mmCIF file of C-alpha atoms in Angstrom:
data_model
loop_
_atom_site.group_PDB
_atom_site.id
_atom_site.type_symbol
_atom_site.label_atom_id
_atom_site.label_comp_id
_atom_site.label_asym_id
_atom_site.label_seq_id
_atom_site.Cartn_x
_atom_site.Cartn_y
_atom_site.Cartn_z
ATOM 1 C CA SER A 1 112.192 120.068 65.006
ATOM 2 C CA GLN A 2 115.531 119.090 63.719
ATOM 3 C CA GLN A 3 117.266 121.763 65.462
ATOM 4 C CA GLY A 4 120.756 120.856 66.935
ATOM 5 C CA GLU A 5 120.949 121.296 70.733
ATOM 6 C CA GLU A 6 124.278 122.122 72.432
ATOM 7 C CA ASP A 7 125.382 121.002 75.685
ATOM 8 C CA PRO A 8 126.725 122.379 77.832
ATOM 9 C CA GLN A 9 125.074 125.814 77.444
ATOM 10 C CA ALA A 10 127.834 127.452 78.913
ATOM 11 C CA LEU A 11 131.741 126.170 79.707
ATOM 12 C CA SER A 12 134.294 127.996 81.520
ATOM 13 C CA ILE A 13 137.915 126.394 81.721
ATOM 14 C CA GLN A 14 141.477 127.397 82.485
ATOM 15 C CA GLU A 15 143.854 128.186 79.701
ATOM 16 C CA GLY A 16 145.669 124.948 78.568
ATOM 17 C CA GLU A 17 142.626 122.816 79.316
ATOM 18 C CA ASN A 18 140.548 120.729 76.745
ATOM 19 C CA ALA A 19 136.993 121.942 75.950
ATOM 20 C CA THR A 20 134.356 119.474 74.931
ATOM 21 C CA MET A 21 130.973 120.536 73.555
ATOM 22 C CA ASN A 22 128.259 118.098 72.463
ATOM 23 C CA CYS A 23 125.497 118.527 69.727
ATOM 24 C CA SER A 24 122.183 116.465 69.430
ATOM 25 C CA TYR A 25 119.927 116.256 66.829
ATOM 26 C CA LYS A 26 116.728 114.806 65.744
ATOM 27 C CA THR A 27 116.613 113.954 61.886
ATOM 28 C CA SER A 28 118.956 112.174 59.539
ATOM 29 C CA ILE A 29 121.671 114.534 58.205
ATOM 30 C CA ASN A 30 123.943 115.190 55.079
ATOM 31 C CA ASN A 31 126.661 116.750 57.174
ATOM 32 C CA LEU A 32 127.144 118.658 60.613
ATOM 33 C CA GLN A 33 129.082 122.017 60.909
ATOM 34 C CA TRP A 34 130.547 123.659 63.610
ATOM 35 C CA TYR A 35 130.983 127.573 63.666
ATOM 36 C CA ARG A 36 132.711 129.927 66.063
ATOM 37 C CA GLN A 37 130.967 133.299 66.928
ATOM 38 C CA ASN A 38 132.958 135.977 68.888
ATOM 39 C CA SER A 39 130.904 138.369 70.841
ATOM 40 C CA GLY A 40 129.130 140.890 68.591
ATOM 41 C CA ARG A 41 130.756 139.162 65.310
ATOM 42 C CA GLY A 42 129.609 137.176 62.574
ATOM 43 C CA LEU A 43 130.199 133.285 62.118
ATOM 44 C CA VAL A 44 133.497 131.615 61.528
ATOM 45 C CA HIS A 45 133.275 128.297 59.958
ATOM 46 C CA LEU A 46 135.659 125.790 61.656
ATOM 47 C CA ILE A 47 134.903 122.200 60.358
ATOM 48 C CA LEU A 48 132.608 120.096 58.491
ATOM 49 C CA ILE A 49 131.794 116.505 58.954
ATOM 50 C CA ARG A 50 129.873 114.578 56.604
ATOM 51 C CA SER A 51 127.184 111.868 57.438
ATOM 52 C CA ASN A 52 129.593 109.027 56.508
ATOM 53 C CA GLU A 53 132.639 110.230 58.589
ATOM 54 C CA ARG A 54 133.165 109.439 62.257
ATOM 55 C CA GLU A 55 135.982 111.809 63.147
ATOM 56 C CA LYS A 56 137.726 114.780 61.805
ATOM 57 C CA HIS A 57 140.728 116.860 62.767
ATOM 58 C CA SER A 58 141.641 120.383 62.281
ATOM 59 C CA GLY A 59 144.545 121.689 63.990
ATOM 60 C CA ARG A 60 143.647 121.774 67.941
ATOM 61 C CA LEU A 61 140.102 120.720 66.794
ATOM 62 C CA ARG A 62 138.665 117.305 66.811
ATOM 63 C CA VAL A 63 134.979 116.432 65.693
ATOM 64 C CA THR A 64 133.237 113.215 66.197
ATOM 65 C CA LEU A 65 130.049 112.152 64.859
ATOM 66 C CA ASP A 66 127.762 109.240 66.027
ATOM 67 C CA THR A 67 124.911 108.948 63.713
ATOM 68 C CA SER A 68 123.311 106.283 65.467
ATOM 69 C CA LYS A 69 123.019 108.307 68.460
ATOM 70 C CA LYS A 70 122.377 111.474 66.462
ATOM 71 C CA SER A 71 125.073 113.369 68.329
ATOM 72 C CA SER A 72 128.345 115.223 67.639
ATOM 73 C CA SER A 73 131.158 116.372 69.678
ATOM 74 C CA LEU A 74 133.752 119.203 69.210
ATOM 75 C CA LEU A 75 136.915 118.917 71.069
ATOM 76 C CA ILE A 76 139.149 121.887 71.451
ATOM 77 C CA THR A 77 142.524 120.737 72.856
ATOM 78 C CA ALA A 78 144.974 122.994 74.819
ATOM 79 C CA SER A 79 142.613 126.067 74.939
ATOM 80 C CA ARG A 80 143.794 129.665 74.643
ATOM 81 C CA ALA A 81 142.073 132.867 76.053
ATOM 82 C CA ALA A 82 141.526 133.721 72.163
ATOM 83 C CA ASP A 83 139.127 130.453 72.015
ATOM 84 C CA THR A 84 136.550 132.492 74.235
ATOM 85 C CA ALA A 85 133.546 132.657 72.006
ATOM 86 C CA SER A 86 130.181 130.837 71.265
ATOM 87 C CA TYR A 87 130.000 127.692 69.468
ATOM 88 C CA PHE A 88 127.337 126.424 67.343
ATOM 89 C CA CYS A 89 126.739 123.268 65.556
ATOM 90 C CA ALA A 90 124.516 123.375 62.221
ATOM 91 C CA ILE A 91 123.050 120.515 60.291
ATOM 92 C CA SER A 92 122.309 120.213 56.782
ATOM 93 C CA SER A 93 119.621 117.743 55.979
ATOM 94 C CA GLY A 94 117.578 116.378 52.963
ATOM 95 C CA SER A 95 117.626 118.530 49.882
ATOM 96 C CA ALA A 96 117.394 121.750 51.684
ATOM 97 C CA ARG A 97 120.602 123.845 51.479
ATOM 98 C CA GLN A 98 120.115 126.045 54.453
ATOM 99 C CA LEU A 99 121.415 125.347 57.833
ATOM 100 C CA THR A 100 119.585 124.534 60.993
ATOM 101 C CA PHE A 101 121.561 125.940 64.111
ATOM 102 C CA GLY A 102 121.436 124.922 67.653
ATOM 103 C CA SER A 103 121.590 127.282 70.665
ATOM 104 C CA GLY A 104 125.217 127.470 71.151
ATOM 105 C CA THR A 105 127.716 126.798 73.904
ATOM 106 C CA GLN A 106 129.269 129.788 75.325
ATOM 107 C CA LEU A 107 132.999 128.952 76.058
ATOM 108 C CA THR A 108 135.213 131.183 78.374
ATOM 109 C CA VAL A 109 138.842 130.274 78.579
ATOM 110 C CA LEU A 110 140.354 131.942 81.739
ATOM 111 C CA PRO A 111 144.034 133.092 81.285
ATOM 112 C CA ASN B 1 139.021 137.451 47.906
ATOM 113 C CA ALA B 2 136.559 139.659 49.725
ATOM 114 C CA GLY B 3 134.405 137.989 52.155
ATOM 115 C CA VAL B 4 130.580 138.391 52.298
ATOM 116 C CA MET B 5 129.731 141.941 52.932
ATOM 117 C CA GLN B 6 126.918 143.315 54.709
ATOM 118 C CA ASN B 7 125.742 147.060 55.161
ATOM 119 C CA PRO B 8 124.890 148.591 57.179
ATOM 120 C CA ARG B 9 126.692 146.983 60.315
ATOM 121 C CA HIS B 10 124.400 148.779 62.712
ATOM 122 C CA LEU B 11 120.950 150.314 61.903
ATOM 123 C CA VAL B 12 118.391 152.071 64.080
ATOM 124 C CA ARG B 13 114.889 152.593 63.155
ATOM 125 C CA ARG B 14 111.921 153.742 65.029
ATOM 126 C CA ARG B 15 108.629 151.680 64.951
ATOM 127 C CA GLY B 16 106.822 152.026 61.881
ATOM 128 C CA GLN B 17 109.911 152.680 59.747
ATOM 129 C CA GLU B 18 111.399 150.453 56.965
ATOM 130 C CA ALA B 19 114.728 148.631 57.370
ATOM 131 C CA ARG B 20 116.752 147.807 54.206
ATOM 132 C CA LEU B 21 119.717 145.449 54.789
ATOM 133 C CA ARG B 22 122.215 144.727 52.223
ATOM 134 C CA CYS B 23 124.317 141.648 51.422
ATOM 135 C CA SER B 24 127.041 141.094 48.729
ATOM 136 C CA PRO B 25 128.014 137.381 48.713
ATOM 137 C CA MET B 26 131.486 136.237 48.019
ATOM 138 C CA LYS B 27 132.879 136.258 44.657
ATOM 139 C CA GLY B 28 131.696 133.474 42.689
ATOM 140 C CA HIS B 29 128.855 132.554 45.067
ATOM 141 C CA SER B 30 125.323 132.767 43.610
ATOM 142 C CA HIS B 31 123.459 131.459 46.724
ATOM 143 C CA VAL B 32 122.523 133.735 49.519
ATOM 144 C CA TYR B 33 121.016 132.803 52.831
ATOM 145 C CA TRP B 34 119.545 135.147 55.386
ATOM 146 C CA TYR B 35 119.499 134.184 59.151
ATOM 147 C CA ARG B 36 118.256 136.009 62.148
ATOM 148 C CA GLN B 37 119.612 136.063 65.611
ATOM 149 C CA LEU B 38 117.949 137.132 68.748
ATOM 150 C CA PRO B 39 120.120 137.736 71.845
ATOM 151 C CA GLU B 40 121.426 134.721 73.524
ATOM 152 C CA GLU B 41 119.987 132.395 70.748
ATOM 153 C CA GLY B 42 121.361 130.481 67.805
ATOM 154 C CA LEU B 43 120.547 131.513 64.134
ATOM 155 C CA LYS B 44 117.290 130.950 62.421
ATOM 156 C CA PHE B 45 116.984 130.498 58.898
ATOM 157 C CA MET B 46 114.780 132.926 57.166
ATOM 158 C CA VAL B 47 115.295 132.947 53.133
ATOM 159 C CA TYR B 48 117.188 131.311 50.596
ATOM 160 C CA LEU B 49 117.714 133.048 47.252
ATOM 161 C CA GLN B 50 119.721 132.607 44.019
ATOM 162 C CA LYS B 51 120.068 135.329 41.420
ATOM 163 C CA GLU B 52 116.506 136.540 40.598
ATOM 164 C CA ASN B 53 114.949 133.631 42.357
ATOM 165 C CA ILE B 54 113.637 132.902 45.864
ATOM 166 C CA ILE B 55 114.387 129.252 46.319
ATOM 167 C CA ASP B 56 112.902 128.742 50.142
ATOM 168 C CA GLU B 57 111.250 131.340 52.133
ATOM 169 C CA SER B 58 109.845 129.053 54.637
ATOM 170 C CA GLY B 59 111.566 130.876 57.407
ATOM 171 C CA MET B 60 110.545 133.972 56.613
ATOM 172 C CA PRO B 61 107.521 135.963 58.431
ATOM 173 C CA LYS B 62 104.479 136.214 56.194
ATOM 174 C CA GLU B 63 103.892 139.973 56.578
ATOM 175 C CA ARG B 64 106.374 142.778 56.488
ATOM 176 C CA PHE B 65 109.365 140.989 55.473
ATOM 177 C CA SER B 66 110.683 140.472 51.716
ATOM 178 C CA ALA B 67 113.931 139.490 50.023
ATOM 179 C CA GLU B 68 115.542 139.769 46.630
ATOM 180 C CA PHE B 69 118.574 139.127 44.962
ATOM 181 C CA PRO B 70 118.725 140.778 41.422
ATOM 182 C CA LYS B 71 120.591 140.038 38.702
ATOM 183 C CA GLU B 72 122.932 142.975 39.424
ATOM 184 C CA GLY B 73 123.738 144.285 42.908
ATOM 185 C CA PRO B 74 123.329 142.946 46.334
ATOM 186 C CA SER B 75 120.781 141.101 47.869
ATOM 187 C CA ILE B 76 118.236 142.993 50.133
ATOM 188 C CA LEU B 77 116.093 142.084 52.944
ATOM 189 C CA ARG B 78 113.468 144.449 53.679
ATOM 190 C CA ILE B 79 111.432 144.951 56.642
ATOM 191 C CA GLN B 80 108.584 147.356 56.549
ATOM 192 C CA GLN B 81 106.804 148.917 59.366
ATOM 193 C CA VAL B 82 109.504 147.439 61.823
ATOM 194 C CA VAL B 83 108.287 146.704 65.410
ATOM 195 C CA ARG B 84 110.436 146.502 68.589
ATOM 196 C CA GLY B 85 110.399 142.496 68.102
ATOM 197 C CA ASP B 86 112.322 142.733 64.859
ATOM 198 C CA SER B 87 115.378 144.032 66.911
ATOM 199 C CA ALA B 88 118.037 141.428 66.294
ATOM 200 C CA ALA B 89 121.080 140.572 64.275
ATOM 201 C CA TYR B 90 120.587 139.613 60.748
ATOM 202 C CA PHE B 91 123.103 137.536 59.041
ATOM 203 C CA CYS B 92 123.678 136.947 55.339
ATOM 204 C CA ALA B 93 125.840 133.815 54.061
ATOM 205 C CA SER B 94 126.554 132.673 50.808
ATOM 206 C CA SER B 95 128.043 129.424 49.050
ATOM 207 C CA PRO B 96 129.096 128.518 45.634
ATOM 208 C CA PRO B 97 126.642 126.948 43.103
ATOM 209 C CA ALA B 98 128.025 123.341 43.500
ATOM 210 C CA ARG B 99 126.749 121.170 46.111
ATOM 211 C CA SER B 100 130.195 119.637 46.784
ATOM 212 C CA THR B 101 130.363 121.456 49.824
ATOM 213 C CA ASP B 102 127.675 122.787 52.012
ATOM 214 C CA THR B 103 129.841 125.310 53.963
ATOM 215 C CA GLN B 104 128.357 128.695 54.183
ATOM 216 C CA TYR B 105 130.566 131.916 54.482
ATOM 217 C CA PHE B 106 128.882 134.508 57.078
ATOM 218 C CA GLY B 107 129.036 138.187 56.819
ATOM 219 C CA PRO B 108 129.477 140.269 59.966
ATOM 220 C CA GLY B 109 125.720 140.905 60.251
ATOM 221 C CA THR B 110 123.379 144.025 60.650
ATOM 222 C CA ARG B 111 122.299 144.820 64.102
ATOM 223 C CA LEU B 112 119.052 146.166 63.829
ATOM 224 C CA THR B 113 117.645 148.056 66.813
ATOM 225 C CA VAL B 114 114.064 149.386 66.758
ATOM 226 C CA LEU B 115 113.130 152.050 69.133
#
């Protein structure tokens, strides 16, 4: 399976702290994407990093990609209670256009 | 620019009934994807369609499930003779024709409950 696997499954931090989530996968990829899902809602696209990129920033988000280790990390700095959500990595590989999602990390930011 | 729209947002069916889920992609998007999410799990790909064509249905169960994306109107995911195991959130996503970006834009989902 080329499914991404997130680590940890659940993470609880205090407001203002940084949150780091990891994603590992098994096959070569075109790109890796991170999505956020609030409880009972749809997915919101956060950031896409291509296979030839190593790091990308967007506001308080920082994503790294290590293709040699087949892993990616999502860092959320200065977390807020509103960041509480599930975070999923999704990979695009080969000629297929569909995404393969991991099982997600449930982040809880305590006020 | 309206996002991806799905309806209904919640659908309750009894075992044996049919469920019809609708998805209208973002304006200008001609690629539609359906995913299913079971509780506490990630999304699982079901089917990828372009207008009037099924491109990849490798994630679709062989029986009772079908999908279409007609020339006019929304994409439809149809589940016949629903069973309790079909209870899940069904998400539709769309993307533009060009492969310059693989970003998919998701709708709010339809939560199907089978009694």
